[in-house]
PDB file of C-alpha atoms and ligand atoms in Angstrom:
ATOM      1  CA  UNK A   1      -6.933 -26.229 -24.999  1.00  0.00           C
ATOM      2  CA  UNK A   2      -7.619 -27.469 -21.491  1.00  0.00           C
ATOM      3  CA  UNK A   3      -6.318 -30.202 -20.301  1.00  0.00           C
ATOM      4  CA  UNK A   4      -9.575 -32.980 -21.721  1.00  0.00           C
ATOM      5  CA  UNK A   5      -8.306 -35.276 -18.477  1.00  0.00           C
ATOM      6  CA  UNK A   6      -8.661 -32.592 -16.424  1.00  0.00           C
ATOM      7  CA  UNK A   7     -12.149 -31.427 -17.638  1.00  0.00           C
ATOM      8  CA  UNK A   8     -13.142 -34.595 -17.182  1.00  0.00           C
ATOM      9  CA  UNK A   9     -12.197 -34.925 -13.633  1.00  0.00           C
ATOM     10  CA  UNK A  10     -14.121 -32.073 -12.738  1.00  0.00           C
ATOM     11  CA  UNK A  11     -17.166 -32.754 -14.252  1.00  0.00           C
ATOM     12  CA  UNK A  12     -16.869 -35.544 -13.555  1.00  0.00           C
ATOM     13  CA  UNK A  13     -17.026 -35.412  -9.783  1.00  0.00           C
ATOM     14  CA  UNK A  14     -19.817 -32.002 -10.108  1.00  0.00           C
ATOM     15  CA  UNK A  15     -21.921 -34.647 -11.503  1.00  0.00           C
ATOM     16  CA  UNK A  16     -21.015 -37.316  -8.573  1.00  0.00           C
ATOM     17  CA  UNK A  17     -22.058 -34.052  -5.619  1.00  0.00           C
ATOM     18  CA  UNK A  18     -25.596 -33.594  -7.529  1.00  0.00           C
ATOM     19  CA  UNK A  19     -25.744 -37.619  -7.920  1.00  0.00           C
ATOM     20  CA  UNK A  20     -25.009 -36.990  -3.604  1.00  0.00           C
ATOM     21  CA  UNK A  21     -26.945 -34.268  -2.360  1.00  0.00           C
ATOM     22  CA  UNK A  22     -30.007 -36.648  -3.746  1.00  0.00           C
ATOM     23  CA  UNK A  23     -29.237 -39.679  -1.864  1.00  0.00           C
ATOM     24  CA  UNK A  24     -28.088 -37.617   1.291  1.00  0.00           C
ATOM     25  CA  UNK A  25     -31.815 -35.769   1.546  1.00  0.00           C
ATOM     26  CA  UNK A  26     -33.510 -39.137   0.192  1.00  0.00           C
ATOM     27  CA  UNK A  27     -31.696 -40.185   3.363  1.00  0.00           C
ATOM     28  CA  UNK A  28     -31.396 -37.511   6.469  1.00  0.00           C
ATOM     29  CA  UNK A  29     -35.129 -37.369   5.449  1.00  0.00           C
ATOM     30  CA  UNK A  30     -35.879 -41.286   5.750  1.00  0.00           C
ATOM     31  CA  UNK A  31     -33.985 -40.624   9.606  1.00  0.00           C
ATOM     32  CA  UNK A  32     -36.171 -38.064  10.406  1.00  0.00           C
ATOM     33  CA  UNK A  33     -33.363 -35.703  10.454  1.00  0.00           C
ATOM     34  CA  UNK A  34     -35.541 -32.880   8.324  1.00  0.00           C
ATOM     35  CA  UNK A  35     -39.203 -32.701  10.253  1.00  0.00           C
ATOM     36  CA  UNK A  36     -38.510 -29.121  11.552  1.00  0.00           C
ATOM     37  CA  UNK A  37     -40.018 -26.631   9.966  1.00  0.00           C
ATOM     38  CA  UNK A  38     -41.362 -27.545   6.596  1.00  0.00           C
ATOM     39  CA  UNK A  39     -37.498 -27.730   6.198  1.00  0.00           C
ATOM     40  CA  UNK A  40     -38.353 -30.802   3.943  1.00  0.00           C
ATOM     41  CA  UNK A  41     -40.289 -29.246   1.604  1.00  0.00           C
ATOM     42  CA  UNK A  42     -37.856 -26.753   0.378  1.00  0.00           C
ATOM     43  CA  UNK A  43     -35.274 -30.064   0.105  1.00  0.00           C
ATOM     44  CA  UNK A  44     -37.090 -31.661  -1.502  1.00  0.00           C
ATOM     45  CA  UNK A  45     -36.800 -28.915  -3.469  1.00  0.00           C
ATOM     46  CA  UNK A  46     -33.242 -29.754  -4.017  1.00  0.00           C
ATOM     47  CA  UNK A  47     -33.804 -32.802  -4.299  1.00  0.00           C
ATOM     48  CA  UNK A  48     -35.705 -32.459  -7.309  1.00  0.00           C
ATOM     49  CA  UNK A  49     -33.192 -29.296  -8.517  1.00  0.00           C
ATOM     50  CA  UNK A  50     -29.807 -32.267  -8.508  1.00  0.00           C
ATOM     51  CA  UNK A  51     -32.090 -33.862 -10.071  1.00  0.00           C
ATOM     52  CA  UNK A  52     -31.732 -31.784 -13.278  1.00  0.00           C
ATOM     53  CA  UNK A  53     -29.055 -30.059 -12.471  1.00  0.00           C
ATOM     54  CA  UNK A  54     -27.424 -34.443 -12.853  1.00  0.00           C
ATOM     55  CA  UNK A  55     -29.207 -34.433 -15.278  1.00  0.00           C
ATOM     56  CA  UNK A  56     -28.408 -31.228 -17.418  1.00  0.00           C
ATOM     57  CA  UNK A  57     -24.050 -32.241 -16.385  1.00  0.00           C
ATOM     58  CA  UNK A  58     -24.846 -36.213 -18.503  1.00  0.00           C
ATOM     59  CA  UNK A  59     -26.431 -33.852 -21.442  1.00  0.00           C
ATOM     60  CA  UNK A  60     -23.115 -31.868 -21.291  1.00  0.00           C
ATOM     61  CA  UNK A  61     -21.175 -34.859 -20.562  1.00  0.00           C
ATOM     62  CA  UNK A  62     -22.545 -36.891 -24.190  1.00  0.00           C
ATOM     63  CA  UNK A  63     -22.494 -33.324 -26.158  1.00  0.00           C
ATOM     64  CA  UNK A  64     -18.975 -33.258 -25.290  1.00  0.00           C
ATOM     65  CA  UNK A  65     -18.056 -36.637 -25.631  1.00  0.00           C
ATOM     66  CA  UNK A  66     -19.656 -37.071 -29.301  1.00  0.00           C
ATOM     67  CA  UNK A  67     -18.487 -33.514 -30.398  1.00  0.00           C
ATOM     68  CA  UNK A  68     -14.060 -35.490 -29.989  1.00  0.00           C
ATOM     69  CA  UNK A  69     -13.282 -38.998 -29.765  1.00  0.00           C
ATOM     70  CA  UNK A  70     -11.541 -38.015 -26.632  1.00  0.00           C
ATOM     71  CA  UNK A  71     -13.363 -37.166 -24.023  1.00  0.00           C
ATOM     72  CA  UNK A  72     -14.623 -40.868 -22.389  1.00  0.00           C
ATOM     73  CA  UNK A  73     -17.598 -40.262 -20.577  1.00  0.00           C
ATOM     74  CA  UNK A  74     -17.147 -43.883 -18.801  1.00  0.00           C
ATOM     75  CA  UNK A  75     -14.070 -41.541 -16.909  1.00  0.00           C
ATOM     76  CA  UNK A  76     -16.434 -39.703 -15.741  1.00  0.00           C
ATOM     77  CA  UNK A  77     -18.868 -41.756 -14.592  1.00  0.00           C
ATOM     78  CA  UNK A  78     -16.741 -43.791 -12.619  1.00  0.00           C
ATOM     79  CA  UNK A  79     -15.154 -40.499 -10.990  1.00  0.00           C
ATOM     80  CA  UNK A  80     -18.862 -39.141 -10.225  1.00  0.00           C
ATOM     81  CA  UNK A  81     -19.694 -42.311  -8.902  1.00  0.00           C
ATOM     82  CA  UNK A  82     -15.846 -42.296  -6.658  1.00  0.00           C
ATOM     83  CA  UNK A  83     -16.301 -38.830  -5.501  1.00  0.00           C
ATOM     84  CA  UNK A  84     -20.362 -39.853  -4.349  1.00  0.00           C
ATOM     85  CA  UNK A  85     -19.663 -42.713  -2.124  1.00  0.00           C
ATOM     86  CA  UNK A  86     -16.654 -39.685  -1.205  1.00  0.00           C
ATOM     87  CA  UNK A  87     -19.196 -38.025   0.165  1.00  0.00           C
ATOM     88  CA  UNK A  88     -21.299 -40.133   1.391  1.00  0.00           C
ATOM     89  CA  UNK A  89     -18.068 -41.012   4.359  1.00  0.00           C
ATOM     90  CA  UNK A  90     -18.042 -37.200   4.817  1.00  0.00           C
ATOM     91  CA  UNK A  91     -21.490 -37.264   4.865  1.00  0.00           C
ATOM     92  CA  UNK A  92     -21.305 -39.882   8.055  1.00  0.00           C
ATOM     93  CA  UNK A  93     -17.490 -39.056   8.855  1.00  0.00           C
ATOM     94  CA  UNK A  94     -19.415 -35.056   9.520  1.00  0.00           C
ATOM     95  CA  UNK A  95     -23.058 -36.525  11.832  1.00  0.00           C
ATOM     96  CA  UNK A  96     -20.843 -38.631  14.530  1.00  0.00           C
ATOM     97  CA  UNK A  97     -23.106 -41.426  15.448  1.00  0.00           C
ATOM     98  CA  UNK A  98     -26.624 -39.248  16.822  1.00  0.00           C
ATOM     99  CA  UNK A  99     -27.295 -36.259  14.749  1.00  0.00           C
ATOM    100  CA  UNK A 100     -29.323 -33.298  15.250  1.00  0.00           C
ATOM    101  CA  UNK A 101     -31.638 -31.643  11.673  1.00  0.00           C
ATOM    102  CA  UNK A 102     -29.393 -28.886  12.668  1.00  0.00           C
ATOM    103  CA  UNK A 103     -26.699 -30.810  11.588  1.00  0.00           C
ATOM    104  CA  UNK A 104     -27.690 -32.871   8.760  1.00  0.00           C
ATOM    105  CA  UNK A 105     -28.866 -29.412   7.147  1.00  0.00           C
ATOM    106  CA  UNK A 106     -25.059 -27.892   7.807  1.00  0.00           C
ATOM    107  CA  UNK A 107     -24.512 -30.404   5.692  1.00  0.00           C
ATOM    108  CA  UNK A 108     -26.453 -29.419   3.276  1.00  0.00           C
ATOM    109  CA  UNK A 109     -25.088 -26.211   3.234  1.00  0.00           C
ATOM    110  CA  UNK A 110     -21.958 -27.660   2.540  1.00  0.00           C
ATOM    111  CA  UNK A 111     -22.262 -29.905  -0.801  1.00  0.00           C
ATOM    112  CA  UNK A 112     -24.424 -27.212  -1.982  1.00  0.00           C
ATOM    113  CA  UNK A 113     -21.227 -24.800  -1.727  1.00  0.00           C
ATOM    114  CA  UNK A 114     -18.741 -27.164  -2.751  1.00  0.00           C
ATOM    115  CA  UNK A 115     -21.516 -27.295  -6.072  1.00  0.00           C
ATOM    116  CA  UNK A 116     -21.711 -24.518  -6.696  1.00  0.00           C
ATOM    117  CA  UNK A 117     -17.483 -23.695  -6.376  1.00  0.00           C
ATOM    118  CA  UNK A 118     -17.608 -26.778  -8.783  1.00  0.00           C
ATOM    119  CA  UNK A 119     -19.968 -25.122 -11.428  1.00  0.00           C
ATOM    120  CA  UNK A 120     -17.279 -22.374 -11.136  1.00  0.00           C
ATOM    121  CA  UNK A 121     -14.527 -24.088 -12.672  1.00  0.00           C
ATOM    122  CA  UNK A 122     -16.589 -25.935 -15.251  1.00  0.00           C
ATOM    123  CA  UNK A 123     -17.660 -22.638 -15.801  1.00  0.00           C
ATOM    124  CA  UNK A 124     -13.697 -21.224 -16.417  1.00  0.00           C
ATOM    125  CA  UNK A 125     -12.991 -24.258 -18.603  1.00  0.00           C
ATOM    126  CA  UNK A 126     -16.244 -23.970 -20.493  1.00  0.00           C
ATOM    127  CA  UNK A 127     -14.488 -20.200 -21.817  1.00  0.00           C
ATOM    128  CA  UNK A 128     -11.560 -22.393 -22.582  1.00  0.00           C
ATOM    129  CA  UNK A 129     -13.616 -24.164 -25.499  1.00  0.00           C
ATOM    130  CA  UNK A 130     -15.244 -21.807 -27.416  1.00  0.00           C
ATOM    131  CA  UNK A 131     -18.952 -23.386 -26.726  1.00  0.00           C
ATOM    132  CA  UNK A 132     -18.502 -26.876 -27.073  1.00  0.00           C
ATOM    133  CA  UNK A 133     -20.428 -27.011 -23.502  1.00  0.00           C
ATOM    134  CA  UNK A 134     -22.268 -24.500 -22.949  1.00  0.00           C
ATOM    135  CA  UNK A 135     -24.787 -23.944 -19.730  1.00  0.00           C
ATOM    136  CA  UNK A 136     -22.805 -24.644 -17.425  1.00  0.00           C
ATOM    137  CA  UNK A 137     -23.940 -22.039 -14.809  1.00  0.00           C
ATOM    138  CA  UNK A 138     -25.631 -24.412 -11.343  1.00  0.00           C
ATOM    139  CA  UNK A 139     -28.907 -22.277 -11.396  1.00  0.00           C
TER     140      UNK A 139
HETATM  141 FE1  FE2 B   1     -27.220 -29.131  -7.660  1.00  0.00          FE
END
């Protein structure tokens, strides 16, 4: 059996990272840090993907909550907000006061890597859930 608290935490973190990715593209884009070599077009795509990932995860959370009274969607949302907040402070630290465009892109790549890792953990957990958490892959 997967410990429900661990699952709530990991789902919340993955959700928070997706939310943070969308905000980060918005923020870095508006600072003009993503204008180089058409990279903004690609990152806008990534942003809308993150939006889809967010909806998919929210669906997974809802399905799990409907299937058992153990999983608490409010707790997942709470972890998501905390994670998004942490990610945003990490971004400020990483970029410093005078960020350039390559630092901005590097940060987005790091964040994307964090997402992938979380989905791997979730996929491993999902195997123990006997198919209750299908389609938990990042792409
Ligand atoms: Fe994603």
